JSON list of C-alpha atoms in Angstrom, two decimals:
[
{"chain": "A", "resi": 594, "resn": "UNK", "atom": "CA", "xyz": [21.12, -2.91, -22.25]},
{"chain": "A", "resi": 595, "resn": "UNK", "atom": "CA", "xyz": [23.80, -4.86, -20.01]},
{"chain": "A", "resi": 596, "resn": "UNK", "atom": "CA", "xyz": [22.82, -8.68, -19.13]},
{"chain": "A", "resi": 597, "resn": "UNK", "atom": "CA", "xyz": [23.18, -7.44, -15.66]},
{"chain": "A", "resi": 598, "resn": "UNK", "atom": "CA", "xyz": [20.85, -4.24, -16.03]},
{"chain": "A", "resi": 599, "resn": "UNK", "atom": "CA", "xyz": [18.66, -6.88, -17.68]},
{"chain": "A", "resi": 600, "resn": "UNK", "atom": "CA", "xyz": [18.83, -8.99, -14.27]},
{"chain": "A", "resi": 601, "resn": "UNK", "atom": "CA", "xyz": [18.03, -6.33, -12.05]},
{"chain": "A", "resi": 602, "resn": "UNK", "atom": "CA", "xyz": [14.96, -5.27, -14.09]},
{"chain": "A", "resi": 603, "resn": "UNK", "atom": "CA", "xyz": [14.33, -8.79, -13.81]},
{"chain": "A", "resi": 604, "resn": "UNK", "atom": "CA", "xyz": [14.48, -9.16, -10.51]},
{"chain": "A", "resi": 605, "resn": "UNK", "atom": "CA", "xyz": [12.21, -6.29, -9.67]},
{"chain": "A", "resi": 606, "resn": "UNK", "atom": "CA", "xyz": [9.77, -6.64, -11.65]},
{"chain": "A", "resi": 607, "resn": "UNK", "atom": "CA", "xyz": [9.26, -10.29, -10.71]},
{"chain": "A", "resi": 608, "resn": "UNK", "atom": "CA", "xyz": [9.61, -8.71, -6.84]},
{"chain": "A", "resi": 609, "resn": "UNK", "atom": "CA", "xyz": [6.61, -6.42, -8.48]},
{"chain": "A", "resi": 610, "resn": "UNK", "atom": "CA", "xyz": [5.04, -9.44, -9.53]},
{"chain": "A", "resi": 611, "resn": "UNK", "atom": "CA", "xyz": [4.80, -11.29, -6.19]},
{"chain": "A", "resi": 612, "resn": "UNK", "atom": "CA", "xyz": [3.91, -8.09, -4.64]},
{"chain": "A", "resi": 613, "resn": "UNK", "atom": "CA", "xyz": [0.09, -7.77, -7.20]},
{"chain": "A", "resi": 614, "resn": "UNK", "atom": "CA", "xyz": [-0.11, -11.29, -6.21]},
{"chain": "A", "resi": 615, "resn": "UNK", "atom": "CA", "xyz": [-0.41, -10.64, -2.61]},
{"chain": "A", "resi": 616, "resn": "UNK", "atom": "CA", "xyz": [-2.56, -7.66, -3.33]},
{"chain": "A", "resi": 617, "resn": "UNK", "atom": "CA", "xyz": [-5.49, -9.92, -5.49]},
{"chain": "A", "resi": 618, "resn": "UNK", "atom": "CA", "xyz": [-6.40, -10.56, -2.18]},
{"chain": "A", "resi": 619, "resn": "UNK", "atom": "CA", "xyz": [-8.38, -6.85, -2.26]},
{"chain": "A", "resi": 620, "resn": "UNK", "atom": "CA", "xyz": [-11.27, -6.68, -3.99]},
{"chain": "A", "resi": 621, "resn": "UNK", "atom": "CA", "xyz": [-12.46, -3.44, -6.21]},
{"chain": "A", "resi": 622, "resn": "UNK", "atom": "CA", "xyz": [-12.52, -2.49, -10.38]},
{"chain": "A", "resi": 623, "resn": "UNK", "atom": "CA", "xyz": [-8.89, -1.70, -9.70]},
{"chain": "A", "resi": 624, "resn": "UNK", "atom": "CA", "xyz": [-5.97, -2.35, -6.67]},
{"chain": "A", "resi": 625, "resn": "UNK", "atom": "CA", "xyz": [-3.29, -0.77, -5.49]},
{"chain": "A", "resi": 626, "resn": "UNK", "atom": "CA", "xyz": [-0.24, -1.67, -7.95]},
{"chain": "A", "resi": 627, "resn": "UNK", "atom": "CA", "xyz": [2.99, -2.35, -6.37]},
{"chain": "A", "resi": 628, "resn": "UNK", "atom": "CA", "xyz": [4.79, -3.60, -9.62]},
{"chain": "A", "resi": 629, "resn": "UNK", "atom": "CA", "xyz": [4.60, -0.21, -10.62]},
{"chain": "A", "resi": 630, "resn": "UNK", "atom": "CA", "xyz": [7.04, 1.00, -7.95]},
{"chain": "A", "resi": 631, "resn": "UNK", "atom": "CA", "xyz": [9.39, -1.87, -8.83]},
{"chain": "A", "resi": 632, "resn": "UNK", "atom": "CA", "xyz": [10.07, -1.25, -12.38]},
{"chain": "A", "resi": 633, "resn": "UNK", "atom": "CA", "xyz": [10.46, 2.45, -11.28]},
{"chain": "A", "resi": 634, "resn": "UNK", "atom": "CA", "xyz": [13.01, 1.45, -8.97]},
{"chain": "A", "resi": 635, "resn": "UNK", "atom": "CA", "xyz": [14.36, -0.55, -12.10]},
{"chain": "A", "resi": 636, "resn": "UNK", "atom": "CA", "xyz": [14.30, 2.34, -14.15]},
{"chain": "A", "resi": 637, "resn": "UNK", "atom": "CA", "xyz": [16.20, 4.67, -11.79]},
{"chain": "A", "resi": 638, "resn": "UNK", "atom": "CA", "xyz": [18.75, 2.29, -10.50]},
{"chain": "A", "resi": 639, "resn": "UNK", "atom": "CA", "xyz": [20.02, 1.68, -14.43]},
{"chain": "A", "resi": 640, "resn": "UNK", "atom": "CA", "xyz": [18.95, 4.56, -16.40]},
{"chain": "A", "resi": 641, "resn": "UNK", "atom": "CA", "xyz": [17.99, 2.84, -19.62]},
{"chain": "A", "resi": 642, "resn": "UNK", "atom": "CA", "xyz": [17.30, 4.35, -22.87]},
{"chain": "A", "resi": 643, "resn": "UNK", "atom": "CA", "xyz": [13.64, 5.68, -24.25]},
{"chain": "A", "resi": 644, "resn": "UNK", "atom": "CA", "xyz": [12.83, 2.12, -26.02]},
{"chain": "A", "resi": 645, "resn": "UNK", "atom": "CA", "xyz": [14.27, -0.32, -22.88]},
{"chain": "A", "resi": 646, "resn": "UNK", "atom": "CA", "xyz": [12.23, 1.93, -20.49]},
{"chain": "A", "resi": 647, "resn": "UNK", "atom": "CA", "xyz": [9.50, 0.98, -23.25]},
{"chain": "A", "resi": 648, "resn": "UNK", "atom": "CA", "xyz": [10.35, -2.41, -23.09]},
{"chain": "A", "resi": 649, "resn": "UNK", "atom": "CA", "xyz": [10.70, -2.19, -19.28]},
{"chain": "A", "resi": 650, "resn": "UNK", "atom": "CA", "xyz": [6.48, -1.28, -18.88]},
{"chain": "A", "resi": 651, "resn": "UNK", "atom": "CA", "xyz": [5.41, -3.31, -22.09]},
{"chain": "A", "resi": 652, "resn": "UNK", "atom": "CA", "xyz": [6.88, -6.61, -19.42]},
{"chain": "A", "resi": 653, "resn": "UNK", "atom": "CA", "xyz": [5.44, -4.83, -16.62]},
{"chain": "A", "resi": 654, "resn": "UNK", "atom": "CA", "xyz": [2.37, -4.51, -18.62]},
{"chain": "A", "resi": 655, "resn": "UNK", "atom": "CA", "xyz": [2.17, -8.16, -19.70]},
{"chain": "A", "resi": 656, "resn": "UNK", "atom": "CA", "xyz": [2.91, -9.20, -15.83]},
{"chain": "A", "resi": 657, "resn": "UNK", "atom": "CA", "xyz": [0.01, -7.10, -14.65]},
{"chain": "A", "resi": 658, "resn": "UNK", "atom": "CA", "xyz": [-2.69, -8.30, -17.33]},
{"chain": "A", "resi": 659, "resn": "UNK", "atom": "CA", "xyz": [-1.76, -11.61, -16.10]},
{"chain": "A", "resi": 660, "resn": "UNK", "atom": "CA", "xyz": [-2.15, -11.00, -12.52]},
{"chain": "A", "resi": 661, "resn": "UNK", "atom": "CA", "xyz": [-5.19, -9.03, -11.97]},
{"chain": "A", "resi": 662, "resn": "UNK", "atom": "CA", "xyz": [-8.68, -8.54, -10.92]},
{"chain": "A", "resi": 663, "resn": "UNK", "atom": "CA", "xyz": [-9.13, -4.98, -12.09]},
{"chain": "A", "resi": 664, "resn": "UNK", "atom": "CA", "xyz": [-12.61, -4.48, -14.76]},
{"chain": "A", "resi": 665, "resn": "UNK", "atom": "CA", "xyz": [-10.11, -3.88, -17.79]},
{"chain": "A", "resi": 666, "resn": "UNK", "atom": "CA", "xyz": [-6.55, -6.02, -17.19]},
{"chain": "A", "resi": 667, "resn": "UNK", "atom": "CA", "xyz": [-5.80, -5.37, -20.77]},
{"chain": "A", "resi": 668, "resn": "UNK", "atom": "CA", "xyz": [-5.45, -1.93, -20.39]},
{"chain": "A", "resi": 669, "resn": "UNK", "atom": "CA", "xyz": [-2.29, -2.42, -18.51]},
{"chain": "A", "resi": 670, "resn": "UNK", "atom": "CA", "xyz": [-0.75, -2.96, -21.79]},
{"chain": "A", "resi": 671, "resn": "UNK", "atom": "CA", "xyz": [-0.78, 0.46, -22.38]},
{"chain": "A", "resi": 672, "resn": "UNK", "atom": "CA", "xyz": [-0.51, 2.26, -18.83]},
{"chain": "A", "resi": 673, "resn": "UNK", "atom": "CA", "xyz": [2.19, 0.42, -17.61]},
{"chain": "A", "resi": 674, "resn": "UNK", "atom": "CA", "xyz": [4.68, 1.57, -21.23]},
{"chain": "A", "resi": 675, "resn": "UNK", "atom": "CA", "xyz": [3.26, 5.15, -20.33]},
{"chain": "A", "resi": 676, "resn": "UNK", "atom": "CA", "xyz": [4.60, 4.95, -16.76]},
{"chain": "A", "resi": 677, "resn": "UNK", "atom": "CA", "xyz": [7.61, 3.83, -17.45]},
{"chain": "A", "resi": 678, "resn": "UNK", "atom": "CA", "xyz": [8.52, 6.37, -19.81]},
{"chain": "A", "resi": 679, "resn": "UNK", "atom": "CA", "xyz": [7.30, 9.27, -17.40]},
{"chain": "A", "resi": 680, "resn": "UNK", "atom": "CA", "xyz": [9.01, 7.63, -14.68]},
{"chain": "A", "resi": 681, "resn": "UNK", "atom": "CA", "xyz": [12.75, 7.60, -16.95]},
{"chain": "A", "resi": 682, "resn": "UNK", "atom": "CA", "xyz": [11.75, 11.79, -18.30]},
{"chain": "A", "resi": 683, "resn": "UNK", "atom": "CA", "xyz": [10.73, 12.67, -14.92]},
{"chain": "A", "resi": 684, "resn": "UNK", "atom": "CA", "xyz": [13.54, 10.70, -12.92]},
{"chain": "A", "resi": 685, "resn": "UNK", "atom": "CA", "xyz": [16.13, 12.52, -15.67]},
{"chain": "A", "resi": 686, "resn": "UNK", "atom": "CA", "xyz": [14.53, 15.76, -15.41]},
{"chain": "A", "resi": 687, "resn": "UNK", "atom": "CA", "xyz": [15.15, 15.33, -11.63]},
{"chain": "A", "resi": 688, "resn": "UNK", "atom": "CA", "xyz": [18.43, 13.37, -10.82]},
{"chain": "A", "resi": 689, "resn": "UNK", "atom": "CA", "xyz": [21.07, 15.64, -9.40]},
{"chain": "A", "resi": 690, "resn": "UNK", "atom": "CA", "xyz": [18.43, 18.38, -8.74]},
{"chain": "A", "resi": 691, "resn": "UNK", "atom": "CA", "xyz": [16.26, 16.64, -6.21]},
{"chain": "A", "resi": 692, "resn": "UNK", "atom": "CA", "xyz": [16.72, 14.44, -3.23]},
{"chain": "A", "resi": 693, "resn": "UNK", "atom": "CA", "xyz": [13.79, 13.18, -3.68]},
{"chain": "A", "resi": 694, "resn": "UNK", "atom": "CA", "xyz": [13.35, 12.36, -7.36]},
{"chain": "A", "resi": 695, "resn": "UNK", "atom": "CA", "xyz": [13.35, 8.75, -7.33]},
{"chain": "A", "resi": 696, "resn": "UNK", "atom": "CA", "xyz": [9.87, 9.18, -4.80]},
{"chain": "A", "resi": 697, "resn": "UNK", "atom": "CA", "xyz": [8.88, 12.21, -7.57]},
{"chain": "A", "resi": 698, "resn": "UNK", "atom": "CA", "xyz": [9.69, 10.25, -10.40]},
{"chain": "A", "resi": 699, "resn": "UNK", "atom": "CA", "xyz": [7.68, 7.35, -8.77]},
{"chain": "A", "resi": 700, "resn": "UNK", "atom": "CA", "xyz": [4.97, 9.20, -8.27]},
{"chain": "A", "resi": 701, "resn": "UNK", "atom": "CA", "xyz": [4.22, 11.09, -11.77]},
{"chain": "A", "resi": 702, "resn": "UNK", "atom": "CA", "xyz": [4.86, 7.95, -12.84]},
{"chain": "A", "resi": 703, "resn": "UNK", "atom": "CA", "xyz": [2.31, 5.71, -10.92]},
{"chain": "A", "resi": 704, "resn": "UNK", "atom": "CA", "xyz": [-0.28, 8.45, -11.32]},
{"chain": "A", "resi": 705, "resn": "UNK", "atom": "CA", "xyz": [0.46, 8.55, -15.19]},
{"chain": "A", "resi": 706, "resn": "UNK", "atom": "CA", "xyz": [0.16, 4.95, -15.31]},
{"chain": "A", "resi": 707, "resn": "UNK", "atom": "CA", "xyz": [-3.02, 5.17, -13.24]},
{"chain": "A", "resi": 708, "resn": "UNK", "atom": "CA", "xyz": [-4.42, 7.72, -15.25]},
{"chain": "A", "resi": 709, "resn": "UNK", "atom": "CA", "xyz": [-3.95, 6.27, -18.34]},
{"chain": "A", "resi": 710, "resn": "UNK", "atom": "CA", "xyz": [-5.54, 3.30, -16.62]},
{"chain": "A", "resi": 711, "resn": "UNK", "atom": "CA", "xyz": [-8.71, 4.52, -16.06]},
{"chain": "A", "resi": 712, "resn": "UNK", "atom": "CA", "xyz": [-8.86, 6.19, -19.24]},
{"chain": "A", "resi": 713, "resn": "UNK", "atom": "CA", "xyz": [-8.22, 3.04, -21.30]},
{"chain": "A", "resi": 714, "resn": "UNK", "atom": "CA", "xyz": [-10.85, 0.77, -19.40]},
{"chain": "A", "resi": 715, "resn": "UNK", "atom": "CA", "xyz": [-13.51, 3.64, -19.73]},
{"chain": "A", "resi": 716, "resn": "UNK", "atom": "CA", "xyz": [-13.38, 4.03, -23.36]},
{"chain": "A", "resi": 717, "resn": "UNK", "atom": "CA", "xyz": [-12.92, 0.30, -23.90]},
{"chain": "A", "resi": 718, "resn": "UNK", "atom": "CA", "xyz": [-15.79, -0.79, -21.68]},
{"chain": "A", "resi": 719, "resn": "UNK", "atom": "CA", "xyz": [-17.93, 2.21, -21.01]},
{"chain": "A", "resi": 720, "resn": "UNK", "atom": "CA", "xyz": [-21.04, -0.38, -21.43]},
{"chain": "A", "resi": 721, "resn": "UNK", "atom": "CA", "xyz": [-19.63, -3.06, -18.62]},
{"chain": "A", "resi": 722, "resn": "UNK", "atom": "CA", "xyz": [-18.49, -0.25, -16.40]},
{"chain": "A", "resi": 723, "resn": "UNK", "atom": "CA", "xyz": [-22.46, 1.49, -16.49]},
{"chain": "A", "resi": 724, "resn": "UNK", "atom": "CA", "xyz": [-23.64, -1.61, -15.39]},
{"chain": "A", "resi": 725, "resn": "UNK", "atom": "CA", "xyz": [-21.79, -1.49, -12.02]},
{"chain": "A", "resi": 726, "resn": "UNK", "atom": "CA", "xyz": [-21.71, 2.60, -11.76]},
{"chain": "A", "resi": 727, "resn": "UNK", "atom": "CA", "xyz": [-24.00, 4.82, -12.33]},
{"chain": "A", "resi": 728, "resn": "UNK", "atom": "CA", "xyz": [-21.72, 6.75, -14.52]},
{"chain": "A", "resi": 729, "resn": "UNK", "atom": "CA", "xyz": [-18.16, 6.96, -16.29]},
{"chain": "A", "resi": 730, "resn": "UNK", "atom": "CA", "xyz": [-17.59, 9.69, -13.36]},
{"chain": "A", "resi": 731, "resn": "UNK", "atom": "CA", "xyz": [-18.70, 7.72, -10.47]},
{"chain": "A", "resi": 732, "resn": "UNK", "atom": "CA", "xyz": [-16.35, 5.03, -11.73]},
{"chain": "A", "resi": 733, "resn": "UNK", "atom": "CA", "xyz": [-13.32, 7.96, -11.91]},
{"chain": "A", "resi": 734, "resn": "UNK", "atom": "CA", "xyz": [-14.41, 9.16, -8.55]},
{"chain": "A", "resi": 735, "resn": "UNK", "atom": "CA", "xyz": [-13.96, 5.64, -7.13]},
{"chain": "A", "resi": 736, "resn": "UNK", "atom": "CA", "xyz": [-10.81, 5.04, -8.68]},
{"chain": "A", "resi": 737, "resn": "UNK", "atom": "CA", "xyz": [-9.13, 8.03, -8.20]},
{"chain": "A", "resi": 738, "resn": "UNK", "atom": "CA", "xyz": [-8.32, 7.91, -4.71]},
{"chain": "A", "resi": 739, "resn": "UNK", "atom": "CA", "xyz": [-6.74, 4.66, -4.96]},
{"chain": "A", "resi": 740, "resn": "UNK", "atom": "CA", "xyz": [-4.33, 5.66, -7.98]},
{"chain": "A", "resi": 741, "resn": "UNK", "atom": "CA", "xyz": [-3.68, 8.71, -5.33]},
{"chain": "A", "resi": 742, "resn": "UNK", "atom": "CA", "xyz": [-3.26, 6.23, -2.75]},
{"chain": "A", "resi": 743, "resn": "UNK", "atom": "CA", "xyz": [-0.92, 3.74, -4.92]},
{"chain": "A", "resi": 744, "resn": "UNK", "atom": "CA", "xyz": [1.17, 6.72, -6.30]},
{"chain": "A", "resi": 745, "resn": "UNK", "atom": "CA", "xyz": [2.11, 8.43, -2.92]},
{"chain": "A", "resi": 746, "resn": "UNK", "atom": "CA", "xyz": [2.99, 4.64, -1.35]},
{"chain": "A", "resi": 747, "resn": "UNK", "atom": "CA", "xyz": [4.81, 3.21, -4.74]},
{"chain": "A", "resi": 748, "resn": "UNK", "atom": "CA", "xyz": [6.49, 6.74, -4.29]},
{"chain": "A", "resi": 749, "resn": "UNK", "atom": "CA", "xyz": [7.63, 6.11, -0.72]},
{"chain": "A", "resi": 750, "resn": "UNK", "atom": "CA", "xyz": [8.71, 2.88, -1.43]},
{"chain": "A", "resi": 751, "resn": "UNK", "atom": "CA", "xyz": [10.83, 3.97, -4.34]},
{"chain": "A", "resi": 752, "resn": "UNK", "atom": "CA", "xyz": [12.48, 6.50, -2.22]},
{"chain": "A", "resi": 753, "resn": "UNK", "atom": "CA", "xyz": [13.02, 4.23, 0.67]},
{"chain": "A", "resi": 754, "resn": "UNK", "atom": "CA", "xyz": [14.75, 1.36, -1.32]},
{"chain": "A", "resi": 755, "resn": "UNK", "atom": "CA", "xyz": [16.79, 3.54, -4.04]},
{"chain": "A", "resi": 756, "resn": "UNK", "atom": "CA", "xyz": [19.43, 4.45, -1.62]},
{"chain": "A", "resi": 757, "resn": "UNK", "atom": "CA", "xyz": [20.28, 1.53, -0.37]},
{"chain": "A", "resi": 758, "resn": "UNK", "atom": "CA", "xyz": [19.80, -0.67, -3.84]},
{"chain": "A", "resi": 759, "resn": "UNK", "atom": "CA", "xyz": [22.32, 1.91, -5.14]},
{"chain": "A", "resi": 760, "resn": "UNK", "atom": "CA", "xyz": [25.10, 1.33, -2.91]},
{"chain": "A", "resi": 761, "resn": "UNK", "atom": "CA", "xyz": [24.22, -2.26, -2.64]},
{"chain": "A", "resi": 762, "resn": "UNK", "atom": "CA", "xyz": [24.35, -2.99, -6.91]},
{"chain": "A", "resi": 763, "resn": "UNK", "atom": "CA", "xyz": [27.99, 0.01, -6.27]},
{"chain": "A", "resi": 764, "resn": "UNK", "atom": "CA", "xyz": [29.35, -2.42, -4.38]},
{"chain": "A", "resi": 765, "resn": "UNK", "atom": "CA", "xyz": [28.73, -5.53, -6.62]},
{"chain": "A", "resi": 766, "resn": "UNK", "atom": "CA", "xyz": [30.72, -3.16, -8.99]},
{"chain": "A", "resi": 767, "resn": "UNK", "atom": "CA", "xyz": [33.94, -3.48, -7.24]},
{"chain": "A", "resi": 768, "resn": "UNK", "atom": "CA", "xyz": [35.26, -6.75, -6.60]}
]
């Protein structure tokens, strides 16, 4: 990867970052998670290969561990890699093809990621997550919507900025 495809995941992912800050502010077992949408937008604005898009959610991963409330932060360790490599498939499957693929890719992404989420922290903490729902589906019931939620706005926002972040990093390009 380029030193300045390294600085622009950089930079959006520590965008991301401020962004879960800000959001700690809502309480509930999980929140709305903005750095997703970022490293998306990182992803589709440089196009890296399978193992940097790896690398790309194991950071975004480690960032959102760090800076969360949710009942499981470890399991972003694992959802965040998984988005990021269905965000870089789905965003290649769709480039050229679809005017909206960085929202689509953002979006099968976020819900991957979500998913995966969910999944992780139920297995891993079935016992702490009964003591606060009644069941393992109560707990998906109340989390679902918000990884619905999270996926359609990380979606919008990846759609909204990737036009204009394009022609913005095309004209750094020409001096």
């Amino acid at each position: 990867m380029k030193s300045r495809d390294i600085a622009i995941a950089g930079i959006l992912l520590a965008t991301g970052a401020i962004m879960r800050y800000i959001s700690l502010v809502i309480p509930g077992p999980i929140v709305s998670n903005l750095v997703i949408a970022f490293y998306c937008l990182a992803i589709i604005l440089i196009v890296p290969a399978f193992g940097e898009a790896v690398g790309i959610g194991v950071v975004a991963g480690i960032v959102c561990a760090l800076i969360s409330h949710s009942v499981f932060p470890p399991a972003n360790l694992i959802s965040e890699p998984v988005g990021a490599v269905v965000c870089l498939l789905a965003y290649t499957a769709l480039k050229g093809r679809v005017g909206l693929a960085p929202g689509i890719a953002t979006l099968v992404a976020t819900l991957a990621s979500g998913a995966t989420f969910v999944a992780v922290a139920a297995l891993a903490i079935a016992p702490t997550i009964l003591t606060k729902f009644p069941s393992l589906g109560a707990f998906v019931l109340v989390t679902a919507p918000i990884v619905v939620l999270t996926a359609v706005v990380n979606g919008g926002i990846a759609q909204a900025l990737s036009v204009p972040a394009s022609r913005a990093l095309a004209r750094g390009r020409n001096p």
